[in-house]
């Protein structure tokens, strides 16, 4: 059984993961109409991954005697200055999500809910990986600078990363048939 404060924290995280998915769909759409098909594919895959993160939390909370609840979400941004701007915002958002997961973790420890702390370890590891991936993408976009050829190659690279992400999402969905 989860305590009321752990339930509240997890419900807030459920909304944040859903919001992440919507933010990335909006970014993907901007990339698609601005000629960055690889970046769009990566962001659409990332949006699907965030939805899996959301569902994993929903199933966990309901399985532990809590009740997952959805709520209204703010409208995501639809305008960006450049591909660099998009990925700078992705990194900023992922850093915010990492901090929020740490907060949920810290409440679970204060409540001596070690099952939840244990469950959240997966998210902590996931965030470390996601931040590192996005920092790598940003480094390459910065290296390309204003060079159209460099950005074209970067977009191709993102298409390859998107295909890899899709494959791992399919494997993840196979392991979590309920998700
Ligand atoms: Fe960005 O990953 Fe969810 O938690």
mmCIF file with all atom_site columns, N, CA and C in Angstrom, residues 2-38:
data_model
loop_
_atom_site.group_PDB
_atom_site.id
_atom_site.type_symbol
_atom_site.label_atom_id
_atom_site.label_alt_id
_atom_site.label_comp_id
_atom_site.label_asym_id
_atom_site.label_entity_id
_atom_site.label_seq_id
_atom_site.pdbx_PDB_ins_code
_atom_site.Cartn_x
_atom_site.Cartn_y
_atom_site.Cartn_z
_atom_site.occupancy
_atom_site.B_iso_or_equiv
_atom_site.pdbx_formal_charge
_atom_site.auth_seq_id
_atom_site.auth_comp_id
_atom_site.auth_asym_id
_atom_site.auth_atom_id
_atom_site.pdbx_PDB_model_num
ATOM 1   N N  . UNK A 1 2  ? 0.575  2.187  -0.888  1.00 0.00 ? 2  UNK A N  1
ATOM 2   C CA . UNK A 1 2  ? 1.342  3.440  -0.878  1.00 0.00 ? 2  UNK A CA 1
ATOM 3   C C  . UNK A 1 2  ? 0.657  4.449  0.049   1.00 0.00 ? 2  UNK A C  1
ATOM 4   N N  . UNK A 1 3  ? 1.435  5.352  0.632   1.00 0.00 ? 3  UNK A N  1
ATOM 5   C CA . UNK A 1 3  ? 0.838  6.394  1.476   1.00 0.00 ? 3  UNK A CA 1
ATOM 6   C C  . UNK A 1 3  ? 0.223  7.463  0.571   1.00 0.00 ? 3  UNK A C  1
ATOM 7   N N  . UNK A 1 4  ? -0.592 8.309  1.155   1.00 0.00 ? 4  UNK A N  1
ATOM 8   C CA . UNK A 1 4  ? -1.245 9.382  0.383   1.00 0.00 ? 4  UNK A CA 1
ATOM 9   C C  . UNK A 1 4  ? -0.203 10.311 -0.238  1.00 0.00 ? 4  UNK A C  1
ATOM 10  N N  . UNK A 1 5  ? 0.881  10.588 0.509   1.00 0.00 ? 5  UNK A N  1
ATOM 11  C CA . UNK A 1 5  ? 1.854  11.527 -0.080  1.00 0.00 ? 5  UNK A CA 1
ATOM 12  C C  . UNK A 1 5  ? 2.624  10.886 -1.226  1.00 0.00 ? 5  UNK A C  1
ATOM 13  N N  . UNK A 1 6  ? 2.913  9.579  -1.127  1.00 0.00 ? 6  UNK A N  1
ATOM 14  C CA . UNK A 1 6  ? 3.587  8.913  -2.258  1.00 0.00 ? 6  UNK A CA 1
ATOM 15  C C  . UNK A 1 6  ? 2.626  8.860  -3.450  1.00 0.00 ? 6  UNK A C  1
ATOM 16  N N  . UNK A 1 7  ? 1.355  8.557  -3.167  1.00 0.00 ? 7  UNK A N  1
ATOM 17  C CA . UNK A 1 7  ? 0.362  8.518  -4.254  1.00 0.00 ? 7  UNK A CA 1
ATOM 18  C C  . UNK A 1 7  ? 0.299  9.875  -4.975  1.00 0.00 ? 7  UNK A C  1
ATOM 19  N N  . UNK A 1 8  ? 0.299  10.953 -4.181  1.00 0.00 ? 8  UNK A N  1
ATOM 20  C CA . UNK A 1 8  ? 0.212  12.300 -4.772  1.00 0.00 ? 8  UNK A CA 1
ATOM 21  C C  . UNK A 1 8  ? 1.448  12.577 -5.642  1.00 0.00 ? 8  UNK A C  1
ATOM 22  N N  . UNK A 1 9  ? 2.616  12.221 -5.123  1.00 0.00 ? 9  UNK A N  1
ATOM 23  C CA . UNK A 1 9  ? 3.861  12.452 -5.881  1.00 0.00 ? 9  UNK A CA 1
ATOM 24  C C  . UNK A 1 9  ? 3.867  11.658 -7.192  1.00 0.00 ? 9  UNK A C  1
ATOM 25  N N  . UNK A 1 10 ? 3.444  10.401 -7.114  1.00 0.00 ? 10 UNK A N  1
ATOM 26  C CA . UNK A 1 10 ? 3.454  9.566  -8.336  1.00 0.00 ? 10 UNK A CA 1
ATOM 27  C C  . UNK A 1 10 ? 2.435  10.105 -9.332  1.00 0.00 ? 10 UNK A C  1
ATOM 28  N N  . UNK A 1 11 ? 1.290  10.528 -8.837  1.00 0.00 ? 11 UNK A N  1
ATOM 29  C CA . UNK A 1 11 ? 0.292  11.098 -9.760  1.00 0.00 ? 11 UNK A CA 1
ATOM 30  C C  . UNK A 1 11 ? 0.841  12.343 -10.458 1.00 0.00 ? 11 UNK A C  1
ATOM 31  N N  . UNK A 1 12 ? 1.608  13.145 -9.730  1.00 0.00 ? 12 UNK A N  1
ATOM 32  C CA . UNK A 1 12 ? 2.197  14.330 -10.378 1.00 0.00 ? 12 UNK A CA 1
ATOM 33  C C  . UNK A 1 12 ? 3.230  13.912 -11.430 1.00 0.00 ? 12 UNK A C  1
ATOM 34  N N  . UNK A 1 13 ? 3.969  12.844 -11.124 1.00 0.00 ? 13 UNK A N  1
ATOM 35  C CA . UNK A 1 13 ? 4.968  12.367 -12.092 1.00 0.00 ? 13 UNK A CA 1
ATOM 36  C C  . UNK A 1 13 ? 4.283  11.782 -13.333 1.00 0.00 ? 13 UNK A C  1
ATOM 37  N N  . UNK A 1 14 ? 3.145  11.137 -13.118 1.00 0.00 ? 14 UNK A N  1
ATOM 38  C CA . UNK A 1 14 ? 2.368  10.590 -14.251 1.00 0.00 ? 14 UNK A CA 1
ATOM 39  C C  . UNK A 1 14 ? 2.016  11.723 -15.221 1.00 0.00 ? 14 UNK A C  1
ATOM 40  N N  . UNK A 1 15 ? 1.597  12.857 -14.663 1.00 0.00 ? 15 UNK A N  1
ATOM 41  C CA . UNK A 1 15 ? 1.253  14.007 -15.514 1.00 0.00 ? 15 UNK A CA 1
ATOM 42  C C  . UNK A 1 15 ? 2.491  14.570 -16.209 1.00 0.00 ? 15 UNK A C  1
ATOM 43  N N  . UNK A 1 16 ? 3.608  14.608 -15.477 1.00 0.00 ? 16 UNK A N  1
ATOM 44  C CA . UNK A 1 16 ? 4.839  15.146 -16.088 1.00 0.00 ? 16 UNK A CA 1
ATOM 45  C C  . UNK A 1 16 ? 5.294  14.285 -17.259 1.00 0.00 ? 16 UNK A C  1
ATOM 46  N N  . UNK A 1 17 ? 5.142  12.956 -17.116 1.00 0.00 ? 17 UNK A N  1
ATOM 47  C CA . UNK A 1 17 ? 5.559  12.070 -18.216 1.00 0.00 ? 17 UNK A CA 1
ATOM 48  C C  . UNK A 1 17 ? 4.630  12.265 -19.431 1.00 0.00 ? 17 UNK A C  1
ATOM 49  N N  . UNK A 1 18 ? 3.348  12.443 -19.152 1.00 0.00 ? 18 UNK A N  1
ATOM 50  C CA . UNK A 1 18 ? 2.404  12.684 -20.250 1.00 0.00 ? 18 UNK A CA 1
ATOM 51  C C  . UNK A 1 18 ? 2.723  14.023 -20.929 1.00 0.00 ? 18 UNK A C  1
ATOM 52  N N  . UNK A 1 19 ? 3.034  15.010 -20.094 1.00 0.00 ? 19 UNK A N  1
ATOM 53  C CA . UNK A 1 19 ? 3.373  16.329 -20.639 1.00 0.00 ? 19 UNK A CA 1
ATOM 54  C C  . UNK A 1 19 ? 4.650  16.223 -21.493 1.00 0.00 ? 19 UNK A C  1
ATOM 55  N N  . UNK A 1 20 ? 5.618  15.438 -21.031 1.00 0.00 ? 20 UNK A N  1
ATOM 56  C CA . UNK A 1 20 ? 6.867  15.238 -21.797 1.00 0.00 ? 20 UNK A CA 1
ATOM 57  C C  . UNK A 1 20 ? 6.512  14.702 -23.182 1.00 0.00 ? 20 UNK A C  1
ATOM 58  N N  . UNK A 1 21 ? 5.621  13.706 -23.215 1.00 0.00 ? 21 UNK A N  1
ATOM 59  C CA . UNK A 1 21 ? 5.248  13.097 -24.487 1.00 0.00 ? 21 UNK A CA 1
ATOM 60  C C  . UNK A 1 21 ? 4.652  14.154 -25.421 1.00 0.00 ? 21 UNK A C  1
ATOM 61  N N  . UNK A 1 22 ? 3.787  15.006 -24.885 1.00 0.00 ? 22 UNK A N  1
ATOM 62  C CA . UNK A 1 22 ? 3.144  16.040 -25.710 1.00 0.00 ? 22 UNK A CA 1
ATOM 63  C C  . UNK A 1 22 ? 4.142  17.098 -26.183 1.00 0.00 ? 22 UNK A C  1
ATOM 64  N N  . UNK A 1 23 ? 5.074  17.448 -25.304 1.00 0.00 ? 23 UNK A N  1
ATOM 65  C CA . UNK A 1 23 ? 6.109  18.430 -25.675 1.00 0.00 ? 23 UNK A CA 1
ATOM 66  C C  . UNK A 1 23 ? 6.910  17.901 -26.868 1.00 0.00 ? 23 UNK A C  1
ATOM 67  N N  . UNK A 1 24 ? 7.254  16.605 -26.791 1.00 0.00 ? 24 UNK A N  1
ATOM 68  C CA . UNK A 1 24 ? 8.101  16.038 -27.849 1.00 0.00 ? 24 UNK A CA 1
ATOM 69  C C  . UNK A 1 24 ? 7.315  15.851 -29.156 1.00 0.00 ? 24 UNK A C  1
ATOM 70  N N  . UNK A 1 25 ? 6.022  15.587 -29.059 1.00 0.00 ? 25 UNK A N  1
ATOM 71  C CA . UNK A 1 25 ? 5.214  15.508 -30.288 1.00 0.00 ? 25 UNK A CA 1
ATOM 72  C C  . UNK A 1 25 ? 5.198  16.882 -30.966 1.00 0.00 ? 25 UNK A C  1
ATOM 73  N N  . UNK A 1 26 ? 5.017  17.936 -30.169 1.00 0.00 ? 26 UNK A N  1
ATOM 74  C CA . UNK A 1 26 ? 4.990  19.300 -30.738 1.00 0.00 ? 26 UNK A CA 1
ATOM 75  C C  . UNK A 1 26 ? 6.337  19.637 -31.386 1.00 0.00 ? 26 UNK A C  1
ATOM 76  N N  . UNK A 1 27 ? 7.423  19.250 -30.736 1.00 0.00 ? 27 UNK A N  1
ATOM 77  C CA . UNK A 1 27 ? 8.755  19.504 -31.304 1.00 0.00 ? 27 UNK A CA 1
ATOM 78  C C  . UNK A 1 27 ? 8.950  18.698 -32.588 1.00 0.00 ? 27 UNK A C  1
ATOM 79  N N  . UNK A 1 28 ? 8.491  17.438 -32.554 1.00 0.00 ? 28 UNK A N  1
ATOM 80  C CA . UNK A 1 28 ? 8.636  16.563 -33.725 1.00 0.00 ? 28 UNK A CA 1
ATOM 81  C C  . UNK A 1 28 ? 7.897  17.163 -34.921 1.00 0.00 ? 28 UNK A C  1
ATOM 82  N N  . UNK A 1 29 ? 6.722  17.698 -34.657 1.00 0.00 ? 29 UNK A N  1
ATOM 83  C CA . UNK A 1 29 ? 5.928  18.287 -35.727 1.00 0.00 ? 29 UNK A CA 1
ATOM 84  C C  . UNK A 1 29 ? 6.662  19.500 -36.321 1.00 0.00 ? 29 UNK A C  1
ATOM 85  N N  . UNK A 1 30 ? 7.256  20.315 -35.453 1.00 0.00 ? 30 UNK A N  1
ATOM 86  C CA . UNK A 1 30 ? 8.028  21.479 -35.941 1.00 0.00 ? 30 UNK A CA 1
ATOM 87  C C  . UNK A 1 30 ? 9.186  20.978 -36.823 1.00 0.00 ? 30 UNK A C  1
ATOM 88  N N  . UNK A 1 31 ? 9.884  19.943 -36.354 1.00 0.00 ? 31 UNK A N  1
ATOM 89  C CA . UNK A 1 31 ? 11.036 19.414 -37.123 1.00 0.00 ? 31 UNK A CA 1
ATOM 90  C C  . UNK A 1 31 ? 10.564 18.886 -38.481 1.00 0.00 ? 31 UNK A C  1
ATOM 91  N N  . UNK A 1 32 ? 9.423  18.184 -38.449 1.00 0.00 ? 32 UNK A N  1
ATOM 92  C CA . UNK A 1 32 ? 8.911  17.600 -39.693 1.00 0.00 ? 32 UNK A CA 1
ATOM 93  C C  . UNK A 1 32 ? 8.625  18.685 -40.745 1.00 0.00 ? 32 UNK A C  1
ATOM 94  N N  . UNK A 1 33 ? 8.021  19.800 -40.313 1.00 0.00 ? 33 UNK A N  1
ATOM 95  C CA . UNK A 1 33 ? 7.682  20.828 -41.303 1.00 0.00 ? 33 UNK A CA 1
ATOM 96  C C  . UNK A 1 33 ? 8.864  21.740 -41.623 1.00 0.00 ? 33 UNK A C  1
ATOM 97  N N  . UNK A 1 34 ? 9.951  21.594 -40.879 1.00 0.00 ? 34 UNK A N  1
ATOM 98  C CA . UNK A 1 34 ? 11.130 22.430 -41.158 1.00 0.00 ? 34 UNK A CA 1
ATOM 99  C C  . UNK A 1 34 ? 12.277 21.632 -41.784 1.00 0.00 ? 34 UNK A C  1
ATOM 100 N N  . UNK A 1 35 ? 11.955 20.448 -42.297 1.00 0.00 ? 35 UNK A N  1
ATOM 101 C CA . UNK A 1 35 ? 12.934 19.697 -43.083 1.00 0.00 ? 35 UNK A CA 1
ATOM 102 C C  . UNK A 1 35 ? 13.862 18.778 -42.305 1.00 0.00 ? 35 UNK A C  1
ATOM 103 N N  . UNK A 1 36 ? 13.605 18.616 -40.999 1.00 0.00 ? 36 UNK A N  1
ATOM 104 C CA . UNK A 1 36 ? 14.470 17.732 -40.202 1.00 0.00 ? 36 UNK A CA 1
ATOM 105 C C  . UNK A 1 36 ? 13.718 16.424 -39.932 1.00 0.00 ? 36 UNK A C  1
ATOM 106 N N  . UNK A 1 37 ? 13.677 15.559 -40.938 1.00 0.00 ? 37 UNK A N  1
ATOM 107 C CA . UNK A 1 37 ? 12.885 14.322 -40.808 1.00 0.00 ? 37 UNK A CA 1
ATOM 108 C C  . UNK A 1 37 ? 13.482 13.362 -39.771 1.00 0.00 ? 37 UNK A C  1
ATOM 109 N N  . UNK A 1 38 ? 14.819 13.328 -39.705 1.00 0.00 ? 38 UNK A N  1
ATOM 110 C CA . UNK A 1 38 ? 15.473 12.437 -38.735 1.00 0.00 ? 38 UNK A CA 1
ATOM 111 C C  . UNK A 1 38 ? 15.188 12.890 -37.314 1.00 0.00 ? 38 UNK A C  1
#
